[in-house]
Tab-separated table of C-alpha atoms in Angstrom:
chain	number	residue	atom	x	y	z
A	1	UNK	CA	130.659	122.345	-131.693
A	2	UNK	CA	131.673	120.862	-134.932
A	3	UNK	CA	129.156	117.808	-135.882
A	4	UNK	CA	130.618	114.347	-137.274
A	5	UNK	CA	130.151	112.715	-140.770
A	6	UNK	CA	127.301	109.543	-140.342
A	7	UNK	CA	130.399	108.018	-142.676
A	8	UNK	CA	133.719	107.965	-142.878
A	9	UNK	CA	135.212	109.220	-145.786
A	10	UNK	CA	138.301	110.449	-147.382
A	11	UNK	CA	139.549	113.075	-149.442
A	12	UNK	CA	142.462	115.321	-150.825
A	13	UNK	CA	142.504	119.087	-150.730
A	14	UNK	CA	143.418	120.979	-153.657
A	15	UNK	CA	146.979	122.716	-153.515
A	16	UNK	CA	146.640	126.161	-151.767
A	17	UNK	CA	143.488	125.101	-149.588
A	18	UNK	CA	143.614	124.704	-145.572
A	19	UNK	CA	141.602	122.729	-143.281
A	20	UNK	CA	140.277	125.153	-140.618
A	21	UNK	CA	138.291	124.408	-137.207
A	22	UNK	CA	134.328	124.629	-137.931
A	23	UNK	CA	133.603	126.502	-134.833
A	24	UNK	CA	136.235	129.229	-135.083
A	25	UNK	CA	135.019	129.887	-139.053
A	26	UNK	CA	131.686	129.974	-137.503
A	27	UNK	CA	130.368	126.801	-139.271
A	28	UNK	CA	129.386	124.538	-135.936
A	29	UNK	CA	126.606	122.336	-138.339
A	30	UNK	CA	129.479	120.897	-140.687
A	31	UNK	CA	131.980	118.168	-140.260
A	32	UNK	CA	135.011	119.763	-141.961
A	33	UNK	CA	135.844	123.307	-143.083
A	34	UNK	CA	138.882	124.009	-145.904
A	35	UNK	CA	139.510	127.627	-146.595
A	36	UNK	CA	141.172	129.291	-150.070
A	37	UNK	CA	143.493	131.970	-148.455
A	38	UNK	CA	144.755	133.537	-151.530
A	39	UNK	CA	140.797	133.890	-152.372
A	40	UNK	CA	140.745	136.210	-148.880
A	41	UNK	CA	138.732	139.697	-150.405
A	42	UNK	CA	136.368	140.635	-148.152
A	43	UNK	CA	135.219	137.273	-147.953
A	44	UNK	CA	137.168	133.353	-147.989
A	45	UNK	CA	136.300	130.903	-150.708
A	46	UNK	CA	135.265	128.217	-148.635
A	47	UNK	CA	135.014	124.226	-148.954
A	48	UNK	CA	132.161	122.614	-146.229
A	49	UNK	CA	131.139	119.075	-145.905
A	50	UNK	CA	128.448	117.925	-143.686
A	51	UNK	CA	126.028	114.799	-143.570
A	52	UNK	CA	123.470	113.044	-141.319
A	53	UNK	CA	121.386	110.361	-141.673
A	54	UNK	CA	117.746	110.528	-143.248
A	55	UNK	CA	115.252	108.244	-142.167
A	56	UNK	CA	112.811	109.164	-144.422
A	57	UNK	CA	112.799	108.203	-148.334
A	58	UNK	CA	113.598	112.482	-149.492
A	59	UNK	CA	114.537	112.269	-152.628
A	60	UNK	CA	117.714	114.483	-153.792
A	61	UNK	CA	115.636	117.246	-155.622
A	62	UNK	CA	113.957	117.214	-151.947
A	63	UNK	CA	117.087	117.407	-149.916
A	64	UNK	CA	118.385	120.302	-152.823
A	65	UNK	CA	115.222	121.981	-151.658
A	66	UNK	CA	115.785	121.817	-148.072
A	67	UNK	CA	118.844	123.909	-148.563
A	68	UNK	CA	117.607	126.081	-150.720
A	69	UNK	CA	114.714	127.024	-148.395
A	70	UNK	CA	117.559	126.531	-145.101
A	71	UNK	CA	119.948	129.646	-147.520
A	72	UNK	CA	116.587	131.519	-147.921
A	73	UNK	CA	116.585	132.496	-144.754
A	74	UNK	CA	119.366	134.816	-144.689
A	75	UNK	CA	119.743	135.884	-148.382
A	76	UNK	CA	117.992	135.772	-151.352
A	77	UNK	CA	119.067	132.480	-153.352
A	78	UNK	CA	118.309	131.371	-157.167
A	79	UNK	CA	119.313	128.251	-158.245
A	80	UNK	CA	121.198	128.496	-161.337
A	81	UNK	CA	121.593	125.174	-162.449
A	82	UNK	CA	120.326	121.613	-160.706
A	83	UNK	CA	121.843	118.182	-162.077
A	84	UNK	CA	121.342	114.549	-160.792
A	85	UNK	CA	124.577	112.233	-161.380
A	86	UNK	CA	125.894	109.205	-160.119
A	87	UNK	CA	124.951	105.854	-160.285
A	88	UNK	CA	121.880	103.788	-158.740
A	89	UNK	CA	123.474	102.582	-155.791
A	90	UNK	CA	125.512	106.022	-155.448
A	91	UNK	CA	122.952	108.468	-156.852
A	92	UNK	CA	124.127	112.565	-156.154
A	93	UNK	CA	122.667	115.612	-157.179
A	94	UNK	CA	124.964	118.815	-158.324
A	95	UNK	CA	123.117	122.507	-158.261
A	96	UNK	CA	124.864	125.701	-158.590
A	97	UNK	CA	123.113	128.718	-156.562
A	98	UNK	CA	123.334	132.460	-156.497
A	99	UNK	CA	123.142	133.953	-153.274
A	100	UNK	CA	122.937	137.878	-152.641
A	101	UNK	CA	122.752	139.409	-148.963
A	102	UNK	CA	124.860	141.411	-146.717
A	103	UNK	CA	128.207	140.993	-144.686
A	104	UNK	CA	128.943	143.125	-142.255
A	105	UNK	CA	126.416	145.395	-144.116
A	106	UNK	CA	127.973	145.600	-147.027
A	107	UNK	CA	126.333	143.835	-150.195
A	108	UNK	CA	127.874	140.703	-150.858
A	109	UNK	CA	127.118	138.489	-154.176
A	110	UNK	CA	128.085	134.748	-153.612
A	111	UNK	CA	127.852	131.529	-155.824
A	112	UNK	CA	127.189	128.221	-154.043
A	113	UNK	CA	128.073	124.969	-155.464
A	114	UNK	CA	126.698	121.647	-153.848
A	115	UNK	CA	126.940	117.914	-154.356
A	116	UNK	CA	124.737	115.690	-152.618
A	117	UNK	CA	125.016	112.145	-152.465
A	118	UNK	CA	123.414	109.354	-150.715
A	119	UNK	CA	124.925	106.039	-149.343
A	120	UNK	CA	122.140	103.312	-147.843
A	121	UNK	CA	122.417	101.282	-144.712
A	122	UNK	CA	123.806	97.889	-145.730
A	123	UNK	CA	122.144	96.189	-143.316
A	124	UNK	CA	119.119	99.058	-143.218
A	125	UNK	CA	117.848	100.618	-146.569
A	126	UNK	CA	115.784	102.406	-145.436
A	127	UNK	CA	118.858	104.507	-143.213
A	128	UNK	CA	120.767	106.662	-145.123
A	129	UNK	CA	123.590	108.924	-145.138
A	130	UNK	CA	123.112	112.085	-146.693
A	131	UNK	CA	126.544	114.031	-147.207
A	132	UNK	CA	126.453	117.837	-148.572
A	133	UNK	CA	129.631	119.119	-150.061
A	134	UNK	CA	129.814	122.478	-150.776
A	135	UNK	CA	131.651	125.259	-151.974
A	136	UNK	CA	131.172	128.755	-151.717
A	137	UNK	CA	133.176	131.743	-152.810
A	138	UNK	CA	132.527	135.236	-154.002
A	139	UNK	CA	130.620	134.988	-157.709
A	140	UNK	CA	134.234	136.838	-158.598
A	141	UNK	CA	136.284	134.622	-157.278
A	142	UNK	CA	133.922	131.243	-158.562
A	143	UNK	CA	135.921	130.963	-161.880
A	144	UNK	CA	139.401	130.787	-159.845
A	145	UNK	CA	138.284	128.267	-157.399
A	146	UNK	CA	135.995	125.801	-158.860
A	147	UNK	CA	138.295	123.471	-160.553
A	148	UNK	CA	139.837	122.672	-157.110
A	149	UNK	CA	136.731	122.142	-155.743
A	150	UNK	CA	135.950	119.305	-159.051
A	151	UNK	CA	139.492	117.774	-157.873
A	152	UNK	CA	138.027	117.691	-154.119
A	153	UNK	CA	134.755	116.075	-155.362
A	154	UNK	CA	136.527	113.325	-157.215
A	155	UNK	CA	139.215	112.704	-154.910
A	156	UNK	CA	136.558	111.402	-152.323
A	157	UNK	CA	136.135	108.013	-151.513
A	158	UNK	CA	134.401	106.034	-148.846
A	159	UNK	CA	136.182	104.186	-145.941
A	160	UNK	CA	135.056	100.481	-145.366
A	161	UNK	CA	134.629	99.716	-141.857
A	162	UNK	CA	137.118	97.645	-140.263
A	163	UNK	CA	136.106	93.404	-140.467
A	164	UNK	CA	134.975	91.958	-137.088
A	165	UNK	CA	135.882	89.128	-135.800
């Protein structure tokens, strides 16, 4: 079953890109699942994002990492390129990663783009939400997609919380 953001967030899809269930696309650990039909060869550029909250004081180079280690499992993975961004009281880390294994036993070549970024506990610093946004598409179908995905990236924006009264 699909898991929920720790946050609420929102966010616009690029034009041509469709929201899709999590657990039919076989992605049960993430929150929301966009797919790139016209990308369909063999394999779907996808769009993920997932998030939870960390208790513990993991730095981003130690959550980048995690997934490396987490993608390690079932191919072989390379990071190509690892950059921290955002600001102190947003801080985010970018990495690019090449992943090669097997679909369906064919060889399959991916590239794996991923922006974390961390939002504190108002009223807890040391709680905070870690959200993962990802996209992944076939490393010949990366040039077509990843402008969208920079579009998805800066169209999000957290949701405050309703006032109580």
């Amino acid at each position: 079953m699909a898991t929920t953001l720790p946050v609420k967030i929102e966010f616009s899809l690029p034009e041509g890109w469709q929201p899709a269930s999590p657990d039919e696309v076989g992605a049960p650990e993430v929150a929301f699942v966009a797919l790139h039909p016209e990308s369909r060869d063999g394999f779907t550029a996808n769009i993920t994002i997932a998030g939870k909250i960390r208790e513990d004081l993991a730095d981003l180079v130690t959550l980048a990492e995690e997934s490396v280690q987490r993608l390690s499992q079932a191919a072989t993975v390379r990071v190509a390129k690892r950059n921290q961004v955002g600001t102190p009281e947003a801080p985010a880390l970018t990495q690019t990663l090449r992943l090669s294994g097997r679909l369906r036993g064919l060889p399959l070549e991916l590239v794996q783009s991923q922006v974390y970024l961390i939002m504190q506990d108002v009223h807890d610093p040391a709680r905070r939400a870690v959200l993962e946004f990802t996209l992944t598409a076939k490393s010949s179908q990366f040039e077509e997609v990843q402008d969208d995905f920079k579009e998805f990236v800066r169209s999000i924006r957290p949701v405050d919380a309703p006032a109580s009264t």
